[in-house]
PDB file of C-alpha atoms in Angstrom:
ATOM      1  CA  UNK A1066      -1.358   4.714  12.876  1.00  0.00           C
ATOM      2  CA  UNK A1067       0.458   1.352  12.383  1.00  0.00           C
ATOM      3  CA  UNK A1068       3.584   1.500  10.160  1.00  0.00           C
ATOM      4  CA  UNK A1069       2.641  -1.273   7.665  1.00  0.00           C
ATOM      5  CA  UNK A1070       5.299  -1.093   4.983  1.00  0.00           C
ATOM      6  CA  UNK A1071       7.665  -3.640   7.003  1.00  0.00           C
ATOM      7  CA  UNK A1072       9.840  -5.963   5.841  1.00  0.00           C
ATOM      8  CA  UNK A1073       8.356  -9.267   4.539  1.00  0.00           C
ATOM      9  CA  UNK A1074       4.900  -7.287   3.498  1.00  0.00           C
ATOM     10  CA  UNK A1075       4.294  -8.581   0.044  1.00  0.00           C
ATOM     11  CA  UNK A1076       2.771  -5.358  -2.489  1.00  0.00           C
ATOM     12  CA  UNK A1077       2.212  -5.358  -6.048  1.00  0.00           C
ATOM     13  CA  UNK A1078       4.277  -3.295  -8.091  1.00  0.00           C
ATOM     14  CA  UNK A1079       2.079  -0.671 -10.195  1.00  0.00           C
ATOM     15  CA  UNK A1080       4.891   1.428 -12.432  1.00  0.00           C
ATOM     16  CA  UNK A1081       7.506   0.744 -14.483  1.00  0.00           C
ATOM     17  CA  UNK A1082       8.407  -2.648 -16.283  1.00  0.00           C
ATOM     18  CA  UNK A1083       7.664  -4.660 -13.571  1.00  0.00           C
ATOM     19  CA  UNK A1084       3.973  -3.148 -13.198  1.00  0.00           C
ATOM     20  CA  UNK A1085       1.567  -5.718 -11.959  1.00  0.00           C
ATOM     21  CA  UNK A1086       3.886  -8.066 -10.523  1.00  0.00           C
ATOM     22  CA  UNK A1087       3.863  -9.104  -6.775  1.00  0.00           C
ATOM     23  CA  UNK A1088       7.122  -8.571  -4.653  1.00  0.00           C
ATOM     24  CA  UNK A1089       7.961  -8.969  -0.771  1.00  0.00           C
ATOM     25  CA  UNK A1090       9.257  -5.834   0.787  1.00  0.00           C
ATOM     26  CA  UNK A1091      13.098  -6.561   1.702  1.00  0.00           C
ATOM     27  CA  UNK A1092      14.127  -3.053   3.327  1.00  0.00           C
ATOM     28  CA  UNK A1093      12.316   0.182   3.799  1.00  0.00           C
ATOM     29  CA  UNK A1094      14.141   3.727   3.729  1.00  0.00           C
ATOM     30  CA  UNK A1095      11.365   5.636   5.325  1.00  0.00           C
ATOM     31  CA  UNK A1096      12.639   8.846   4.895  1.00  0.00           C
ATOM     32  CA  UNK A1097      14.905   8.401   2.077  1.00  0.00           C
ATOM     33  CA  UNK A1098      18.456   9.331   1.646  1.00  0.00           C
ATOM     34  CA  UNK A1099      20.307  11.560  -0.011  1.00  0.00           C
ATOM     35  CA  UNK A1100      20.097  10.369  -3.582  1.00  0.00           C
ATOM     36  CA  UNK A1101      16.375   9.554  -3.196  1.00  0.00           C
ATOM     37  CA  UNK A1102      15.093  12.210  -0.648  1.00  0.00           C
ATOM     38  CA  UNK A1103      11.428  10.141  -0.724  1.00  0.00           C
ATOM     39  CA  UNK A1104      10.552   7.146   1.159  1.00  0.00           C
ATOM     40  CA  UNK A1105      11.491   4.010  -0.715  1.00  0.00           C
ATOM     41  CA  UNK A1106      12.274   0.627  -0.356  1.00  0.00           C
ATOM     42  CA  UNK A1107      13.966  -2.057  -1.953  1.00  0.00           C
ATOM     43  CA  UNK A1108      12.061  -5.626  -3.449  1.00  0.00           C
ATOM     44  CA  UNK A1109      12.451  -8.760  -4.253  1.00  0.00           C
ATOM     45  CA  UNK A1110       9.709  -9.840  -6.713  1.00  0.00           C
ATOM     46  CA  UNK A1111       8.530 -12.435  -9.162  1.00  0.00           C
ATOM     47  CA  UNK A1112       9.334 -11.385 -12.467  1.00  0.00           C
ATOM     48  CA  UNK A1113       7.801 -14.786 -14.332  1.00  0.00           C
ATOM     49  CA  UNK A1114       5.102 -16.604 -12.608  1.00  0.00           C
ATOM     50  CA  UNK A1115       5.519 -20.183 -11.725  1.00  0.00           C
ATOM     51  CA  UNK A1116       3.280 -21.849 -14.661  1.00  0.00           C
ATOM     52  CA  UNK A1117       0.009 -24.255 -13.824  1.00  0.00           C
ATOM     53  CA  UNK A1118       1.262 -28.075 -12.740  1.00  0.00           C
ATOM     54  CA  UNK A1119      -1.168 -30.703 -13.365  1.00  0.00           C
ATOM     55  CA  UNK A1120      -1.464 -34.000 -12.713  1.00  0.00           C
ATOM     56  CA  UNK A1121      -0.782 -35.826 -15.689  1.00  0.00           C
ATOM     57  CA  UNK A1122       2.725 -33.954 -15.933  1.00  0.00           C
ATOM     58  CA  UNK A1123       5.841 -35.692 -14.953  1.00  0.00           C
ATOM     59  CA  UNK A1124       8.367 -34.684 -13.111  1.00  0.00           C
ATOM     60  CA  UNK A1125      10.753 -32.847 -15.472  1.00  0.00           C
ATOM     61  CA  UNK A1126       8.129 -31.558 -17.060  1.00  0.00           C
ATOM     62  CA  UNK A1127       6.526 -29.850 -13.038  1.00  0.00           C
ATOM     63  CA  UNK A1128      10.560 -29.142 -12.560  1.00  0.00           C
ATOM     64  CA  UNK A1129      10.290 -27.155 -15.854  1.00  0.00           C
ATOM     65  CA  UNK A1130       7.221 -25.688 -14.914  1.00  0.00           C
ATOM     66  CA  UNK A1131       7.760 -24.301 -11.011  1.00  0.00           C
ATOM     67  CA  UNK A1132      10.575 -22.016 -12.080  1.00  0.00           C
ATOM     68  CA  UNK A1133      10.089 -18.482 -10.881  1.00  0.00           C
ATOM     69  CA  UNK A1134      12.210 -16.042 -12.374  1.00  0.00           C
ATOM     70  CA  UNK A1135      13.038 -13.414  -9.781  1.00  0.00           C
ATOM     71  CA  UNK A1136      13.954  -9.423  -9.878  1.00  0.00           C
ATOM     72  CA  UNK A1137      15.270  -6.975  -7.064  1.00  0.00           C
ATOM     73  CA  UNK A1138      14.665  -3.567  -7.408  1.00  0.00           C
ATOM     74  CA  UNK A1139      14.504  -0.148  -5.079  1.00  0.00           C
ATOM     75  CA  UNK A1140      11.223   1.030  -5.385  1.00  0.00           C
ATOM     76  CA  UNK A1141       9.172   4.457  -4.381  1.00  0.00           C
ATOM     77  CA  UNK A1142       6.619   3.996  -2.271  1.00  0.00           C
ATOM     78  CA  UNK A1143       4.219   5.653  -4.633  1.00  0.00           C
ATOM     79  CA  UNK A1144       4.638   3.260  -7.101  1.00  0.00           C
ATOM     80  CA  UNK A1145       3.473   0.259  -5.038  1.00  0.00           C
ATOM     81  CA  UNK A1146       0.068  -1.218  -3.437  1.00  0.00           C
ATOM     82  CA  UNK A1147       0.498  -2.529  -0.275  1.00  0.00           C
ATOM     83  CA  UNK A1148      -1.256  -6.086   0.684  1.00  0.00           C
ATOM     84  CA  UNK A1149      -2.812  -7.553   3.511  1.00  0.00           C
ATOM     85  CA  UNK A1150      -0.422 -10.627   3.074  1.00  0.00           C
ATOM     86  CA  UNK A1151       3.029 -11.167   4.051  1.00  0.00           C
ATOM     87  CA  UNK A1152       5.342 -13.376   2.988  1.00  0.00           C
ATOM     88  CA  UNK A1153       8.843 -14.066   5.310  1.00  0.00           C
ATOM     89  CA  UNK A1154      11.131 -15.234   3.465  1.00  0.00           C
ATOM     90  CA  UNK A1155      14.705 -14.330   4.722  1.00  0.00           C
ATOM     91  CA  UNK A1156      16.317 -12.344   1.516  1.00  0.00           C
ATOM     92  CA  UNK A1157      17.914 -10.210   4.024  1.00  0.00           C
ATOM     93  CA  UNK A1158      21.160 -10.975   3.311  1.00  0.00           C
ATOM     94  CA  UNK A1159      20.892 -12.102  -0.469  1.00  0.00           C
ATOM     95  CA  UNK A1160      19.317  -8.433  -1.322  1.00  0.00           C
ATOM     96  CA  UNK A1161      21.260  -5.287  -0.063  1.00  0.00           C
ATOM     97  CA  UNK A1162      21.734  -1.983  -1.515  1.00  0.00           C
ATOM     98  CA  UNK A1163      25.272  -2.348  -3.131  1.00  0.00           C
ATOM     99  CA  UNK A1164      23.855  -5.580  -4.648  1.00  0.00           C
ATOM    100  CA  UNK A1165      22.321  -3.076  -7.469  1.00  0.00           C
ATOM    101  CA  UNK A1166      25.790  -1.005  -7.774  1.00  0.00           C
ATOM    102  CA  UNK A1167      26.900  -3.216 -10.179  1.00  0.00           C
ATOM    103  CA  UNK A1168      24.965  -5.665 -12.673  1.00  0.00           C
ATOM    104  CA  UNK A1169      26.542  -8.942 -12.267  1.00  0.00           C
ATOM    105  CA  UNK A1170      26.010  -8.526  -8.374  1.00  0.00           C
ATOM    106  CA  UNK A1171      22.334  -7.924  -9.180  1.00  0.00           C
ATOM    107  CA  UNK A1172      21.967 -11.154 -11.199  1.00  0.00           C
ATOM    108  CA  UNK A1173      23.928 -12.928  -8.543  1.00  0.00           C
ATOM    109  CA  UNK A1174      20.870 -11.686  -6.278  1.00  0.00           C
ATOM    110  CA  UNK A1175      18.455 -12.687  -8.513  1.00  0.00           C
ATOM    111  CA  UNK A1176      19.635 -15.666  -8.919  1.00  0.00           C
ATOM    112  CA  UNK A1177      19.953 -16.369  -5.313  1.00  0.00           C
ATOM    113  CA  UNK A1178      15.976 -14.882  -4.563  1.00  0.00           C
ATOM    114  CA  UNK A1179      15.041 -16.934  -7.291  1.00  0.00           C
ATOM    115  CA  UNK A1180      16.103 -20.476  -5.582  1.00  0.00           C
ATOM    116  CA  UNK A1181      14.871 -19.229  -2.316  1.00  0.00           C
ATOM    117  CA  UNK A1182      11.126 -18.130  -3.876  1.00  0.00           C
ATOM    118  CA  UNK A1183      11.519 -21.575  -5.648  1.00  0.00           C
ATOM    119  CA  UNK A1184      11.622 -23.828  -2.879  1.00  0.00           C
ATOM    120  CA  UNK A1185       8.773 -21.495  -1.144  1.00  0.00           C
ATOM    121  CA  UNK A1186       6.763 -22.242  -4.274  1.00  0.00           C
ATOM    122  CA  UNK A1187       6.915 -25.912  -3.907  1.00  0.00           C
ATOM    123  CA  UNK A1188       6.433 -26.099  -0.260  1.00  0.00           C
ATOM    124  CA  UNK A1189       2.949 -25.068  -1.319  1.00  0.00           C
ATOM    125  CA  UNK A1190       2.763 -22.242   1.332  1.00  0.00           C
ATOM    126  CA  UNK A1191       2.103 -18.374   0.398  1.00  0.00           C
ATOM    127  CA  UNK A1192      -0.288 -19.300  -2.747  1.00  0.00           C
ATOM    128  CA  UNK A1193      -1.937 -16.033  -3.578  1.00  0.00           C
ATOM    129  CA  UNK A1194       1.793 -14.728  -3.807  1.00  0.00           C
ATOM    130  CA  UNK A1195       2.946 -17.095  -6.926  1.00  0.00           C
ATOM    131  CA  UNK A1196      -0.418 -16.299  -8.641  1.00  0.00           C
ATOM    132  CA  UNK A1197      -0.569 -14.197 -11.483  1.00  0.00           C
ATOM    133  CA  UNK A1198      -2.896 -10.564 -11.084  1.00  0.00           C
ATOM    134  CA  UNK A1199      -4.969 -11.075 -13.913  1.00  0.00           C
ATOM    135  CA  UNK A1200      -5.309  -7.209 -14.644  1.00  0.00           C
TER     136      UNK A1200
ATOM    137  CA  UNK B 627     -31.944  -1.197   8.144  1.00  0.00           C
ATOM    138  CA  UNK B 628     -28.543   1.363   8.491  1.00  0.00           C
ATOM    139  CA  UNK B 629     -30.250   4.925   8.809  1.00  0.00           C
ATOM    140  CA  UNK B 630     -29.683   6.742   5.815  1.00  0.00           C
ATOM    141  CA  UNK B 631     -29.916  10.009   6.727  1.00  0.00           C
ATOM    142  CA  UNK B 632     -27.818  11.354   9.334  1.00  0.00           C
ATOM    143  CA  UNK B 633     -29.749  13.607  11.606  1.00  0.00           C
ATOM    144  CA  UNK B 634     -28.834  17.290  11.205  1.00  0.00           C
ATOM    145  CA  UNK B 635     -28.162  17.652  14.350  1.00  0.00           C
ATOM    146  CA  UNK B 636     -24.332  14.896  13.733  1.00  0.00           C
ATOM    147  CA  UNK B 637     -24.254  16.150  10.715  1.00  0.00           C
ATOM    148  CA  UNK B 638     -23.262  19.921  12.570  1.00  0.00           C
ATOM    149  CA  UNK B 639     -21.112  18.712  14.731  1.00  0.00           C
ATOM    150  CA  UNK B 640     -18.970  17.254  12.666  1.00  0.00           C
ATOM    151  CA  UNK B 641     -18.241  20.608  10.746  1.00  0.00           C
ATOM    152  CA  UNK B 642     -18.380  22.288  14.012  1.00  0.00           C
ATOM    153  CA  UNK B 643     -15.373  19.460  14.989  1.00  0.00           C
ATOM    154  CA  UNK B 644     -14.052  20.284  11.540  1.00  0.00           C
ATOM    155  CA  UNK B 645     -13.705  23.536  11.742  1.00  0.00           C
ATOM    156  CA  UNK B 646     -12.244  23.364  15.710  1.00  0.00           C
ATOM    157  CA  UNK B 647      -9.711  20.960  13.516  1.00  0.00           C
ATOM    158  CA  UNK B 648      -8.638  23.606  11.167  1.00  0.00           C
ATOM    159  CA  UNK B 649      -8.149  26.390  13.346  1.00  0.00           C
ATOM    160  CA  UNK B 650      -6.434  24.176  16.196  1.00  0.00           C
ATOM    161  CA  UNK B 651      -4.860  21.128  14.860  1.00  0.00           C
ATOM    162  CA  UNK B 652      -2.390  19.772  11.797  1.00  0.00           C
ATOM    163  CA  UNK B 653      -4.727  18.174   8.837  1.00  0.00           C
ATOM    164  CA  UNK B 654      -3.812  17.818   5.005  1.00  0.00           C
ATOM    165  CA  UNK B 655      -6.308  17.888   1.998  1.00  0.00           C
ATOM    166  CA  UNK B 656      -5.693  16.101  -0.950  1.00  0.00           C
ATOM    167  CA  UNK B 657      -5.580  12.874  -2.190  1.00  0.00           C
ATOM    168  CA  UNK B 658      -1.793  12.100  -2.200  1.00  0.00           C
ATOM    169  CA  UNK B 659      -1.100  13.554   1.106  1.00  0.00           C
ATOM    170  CA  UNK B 660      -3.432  11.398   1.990  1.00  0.00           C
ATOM    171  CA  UNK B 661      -1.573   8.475   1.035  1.00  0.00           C
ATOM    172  CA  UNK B 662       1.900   9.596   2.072  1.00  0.00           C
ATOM    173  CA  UNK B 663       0.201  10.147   5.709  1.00  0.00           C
ATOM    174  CA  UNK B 664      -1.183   7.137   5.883  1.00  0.00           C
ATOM    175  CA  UNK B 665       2.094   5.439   4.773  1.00  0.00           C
ATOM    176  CA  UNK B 666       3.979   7.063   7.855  1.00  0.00           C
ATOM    177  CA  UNK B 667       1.690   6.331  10.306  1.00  0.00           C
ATOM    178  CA  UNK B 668       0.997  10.375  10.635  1.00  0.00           C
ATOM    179  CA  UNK B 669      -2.878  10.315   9.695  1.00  0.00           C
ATOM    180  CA  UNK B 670      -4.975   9.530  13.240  1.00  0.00           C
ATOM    181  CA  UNK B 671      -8.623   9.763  10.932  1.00  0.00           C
ATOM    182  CA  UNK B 672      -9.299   9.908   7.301  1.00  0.00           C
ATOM    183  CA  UNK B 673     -12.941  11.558   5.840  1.00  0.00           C
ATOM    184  CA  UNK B 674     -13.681  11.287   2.509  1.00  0.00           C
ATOM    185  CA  UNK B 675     -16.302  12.848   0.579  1.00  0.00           C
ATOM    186  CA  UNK B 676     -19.944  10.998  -0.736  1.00  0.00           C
ATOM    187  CA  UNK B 677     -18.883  11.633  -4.423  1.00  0.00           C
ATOM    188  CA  UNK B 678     -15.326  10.386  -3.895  1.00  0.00           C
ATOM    189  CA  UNK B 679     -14.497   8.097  -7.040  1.00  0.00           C
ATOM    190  CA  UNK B 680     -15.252   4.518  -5.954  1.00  0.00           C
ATOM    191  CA  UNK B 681     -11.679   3.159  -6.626  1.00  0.00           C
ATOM    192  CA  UNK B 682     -10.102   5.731  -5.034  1.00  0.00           C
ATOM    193  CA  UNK B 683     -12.420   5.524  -2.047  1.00  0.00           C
ATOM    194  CA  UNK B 684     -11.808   1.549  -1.480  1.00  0.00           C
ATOM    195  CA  UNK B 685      -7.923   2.269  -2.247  1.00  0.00           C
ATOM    196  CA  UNK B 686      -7.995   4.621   1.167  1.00  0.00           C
ATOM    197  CA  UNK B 687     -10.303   2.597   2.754  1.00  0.00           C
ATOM    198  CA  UNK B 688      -7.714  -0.282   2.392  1.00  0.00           C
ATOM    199  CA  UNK B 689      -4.760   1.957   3.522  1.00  0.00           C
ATOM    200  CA  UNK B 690      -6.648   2.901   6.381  1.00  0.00           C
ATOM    201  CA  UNK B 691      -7.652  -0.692   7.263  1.00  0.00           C
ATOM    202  CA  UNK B 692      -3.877  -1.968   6.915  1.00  0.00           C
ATOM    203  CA  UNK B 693      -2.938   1.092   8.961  1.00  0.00           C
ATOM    204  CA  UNK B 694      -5.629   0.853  11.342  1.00  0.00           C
ATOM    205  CA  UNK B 695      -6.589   4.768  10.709  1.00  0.00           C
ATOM    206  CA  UNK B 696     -10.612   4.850  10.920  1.00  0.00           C
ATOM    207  CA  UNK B 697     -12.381   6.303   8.099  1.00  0.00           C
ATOM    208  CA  UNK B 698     -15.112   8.608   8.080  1.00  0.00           C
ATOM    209  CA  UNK B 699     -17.607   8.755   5.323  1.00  0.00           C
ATOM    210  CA  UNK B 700     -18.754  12.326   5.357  1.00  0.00           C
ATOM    211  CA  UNK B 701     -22.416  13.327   4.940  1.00  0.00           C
ATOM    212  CA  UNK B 702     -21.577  15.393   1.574  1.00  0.00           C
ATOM    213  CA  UNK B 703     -19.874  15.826  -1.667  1.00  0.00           C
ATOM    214  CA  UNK B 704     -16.125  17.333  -1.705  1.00  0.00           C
ATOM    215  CA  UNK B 705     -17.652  21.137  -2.321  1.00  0.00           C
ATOM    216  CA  UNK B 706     -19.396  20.566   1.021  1.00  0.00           C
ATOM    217  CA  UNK B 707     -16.195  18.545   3.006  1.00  0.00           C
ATOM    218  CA  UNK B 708     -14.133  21.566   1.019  1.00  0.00           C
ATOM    219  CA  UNK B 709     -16.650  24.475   2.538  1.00  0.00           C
ATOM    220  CA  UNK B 710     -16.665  22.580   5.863  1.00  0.00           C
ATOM    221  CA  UNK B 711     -12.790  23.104   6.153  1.00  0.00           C
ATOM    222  CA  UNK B 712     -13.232  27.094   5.159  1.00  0.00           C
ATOM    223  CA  UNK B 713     -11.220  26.251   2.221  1.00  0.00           C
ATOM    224  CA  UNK B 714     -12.930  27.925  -1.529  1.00  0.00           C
ATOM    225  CA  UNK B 715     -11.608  25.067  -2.672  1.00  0.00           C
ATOM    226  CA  UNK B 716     -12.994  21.360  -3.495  1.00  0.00           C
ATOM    227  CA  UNK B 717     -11.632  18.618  -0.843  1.00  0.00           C
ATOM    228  CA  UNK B 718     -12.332  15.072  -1.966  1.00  0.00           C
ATOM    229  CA  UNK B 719     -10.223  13.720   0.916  1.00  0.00           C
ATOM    230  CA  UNK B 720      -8.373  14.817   3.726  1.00  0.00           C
ATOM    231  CA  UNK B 721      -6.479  13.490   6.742  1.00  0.00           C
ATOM    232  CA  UNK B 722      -6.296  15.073  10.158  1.00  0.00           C
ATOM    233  CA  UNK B 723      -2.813  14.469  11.668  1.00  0.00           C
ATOM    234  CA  UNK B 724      -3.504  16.537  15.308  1.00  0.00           C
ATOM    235  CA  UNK B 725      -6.722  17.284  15.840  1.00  0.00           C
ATOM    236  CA  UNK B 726      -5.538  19.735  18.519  1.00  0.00           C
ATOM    237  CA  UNK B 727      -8.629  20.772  20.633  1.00  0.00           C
ATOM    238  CA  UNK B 728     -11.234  19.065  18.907  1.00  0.00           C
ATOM    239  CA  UNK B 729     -12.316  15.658  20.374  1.00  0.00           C
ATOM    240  CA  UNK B 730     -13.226  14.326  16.537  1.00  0.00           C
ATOM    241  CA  UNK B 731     -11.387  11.572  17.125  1.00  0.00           C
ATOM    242  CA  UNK B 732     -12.327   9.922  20.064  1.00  0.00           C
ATOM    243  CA  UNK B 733     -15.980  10.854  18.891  1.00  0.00           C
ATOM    244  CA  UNK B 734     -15.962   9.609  15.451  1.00  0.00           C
ATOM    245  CA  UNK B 735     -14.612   7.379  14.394  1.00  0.00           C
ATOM    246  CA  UNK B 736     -17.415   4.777  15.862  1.00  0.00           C
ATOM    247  CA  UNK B 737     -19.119   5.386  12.741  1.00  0.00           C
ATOM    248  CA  UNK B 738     -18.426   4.792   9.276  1.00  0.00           C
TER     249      UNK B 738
END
């Protein structure tokens, strides 16, 4: 009885190509629209996984290593698993729906979630969401 | 130790709250509708079925729990929950949405 598929939830994507990867809800269409008459929503999610850091790595090598590579995609709500975890980052204005009109506009997104989930990666914060599922 | 057998005497009244459901109220059966009420906040209780397929039953149970919907395990298999609606059908899960005149949810869901 409590809408849970807000903005900021983070879900794990379980069709398509991106199947198994976590992504943070960025903007829910409830009750669809015209082109998709279903409830979807559009994501930002990780698309390669941050790898392990350890300690006897120096720092290019940890720089090398913390890259996330990033994807944004509208999504049915079928085709995800919500989580108990959130994660707010503010992709609000990076991520909007004419950004996937057009495919250099959806890299420029990508690109642009991709420094933003970068520096929440090395903050330390929101751990379980840079983790691979091991499925 | 939980008591594992309900008495008969709950185990009537929910089909007797069941059945007050289906003639009165708004309910859906099925697995997916399940889902897609949960996901809009429609679904006010959730039963599934004893023989319910264990991923599918934790899968609702965590819907439920994210939506705060309370679950109810029912005391039978889905040919029972599927008689207990009037349905000649089998119901594995279902979601009640209005339960009209029945009082099964203020009721129920104290147990699980």
């Amino acid at each position: 009885m409590v809408k849970f598929l807000k903005p900021g939830k983070a879900v794990l994507l379980l069709q398509g190509r991106y199947a198994g990867r976590k992504a943070v809800i960025v903007r829910n269409f409830d009750d669809g629209t015209r082109d998709r008459p279903y409830g979807h929503c559009l994501v930002a999610g990780i698309k390669k996984y941050p790898s392990k850091v350890i300690r006897k790595d120096n720092t290019k090598k940890t720089a090398k290593k913390s890259r996330v590579k990033a994807f944004v995609k509208v999504v049915n709500y079928r085709h995800l698993m919500p989580t108990r975890y959130t994660l707010d980052v503010d992709l609000k204005d990076v991520v909007t729906v004419d950004t996937l009109q057009s495919k250099d506009k959806k890299v420029t997104a990508s690109k642009e979630t991709k420094k933003r989930l970068e520096e929440r990666f090395k903050t330390g914060k929101n751990r379980w969401f840079f983790t691979k599922l091991r499925f | 130790m939980v008591a594992a057998k309900k008495t008969k005497k709950t185990h009537e009244s929910i089909n007797n709250r069941l059945a007050l459901v289906m003639k009165s109220g708004k309910y859906t059966l099925g697995y997916k509708t399940v889902l897609k009420t949960i996901r809009n906040s429609k679904a006010k209780l959730v039963i599934i079925s004893n023989n319910c397929p264990p991923l599918r039953k934790s899968e609702i149970e965590y819907y439920a729990m994210l939506a705060k919907v309370g679950v109810h395990h029912y005391n039978g298999n889905n040919v029972d929950l599927g008689t207990a609606c009037g349905k000649y059908y089998r119901v594995c899960c279902l979601s009640i949405i209005d339960p009209g005149d029945s009082d099964i949810i203020k009721s129920m869901p104290g147990d699980h």
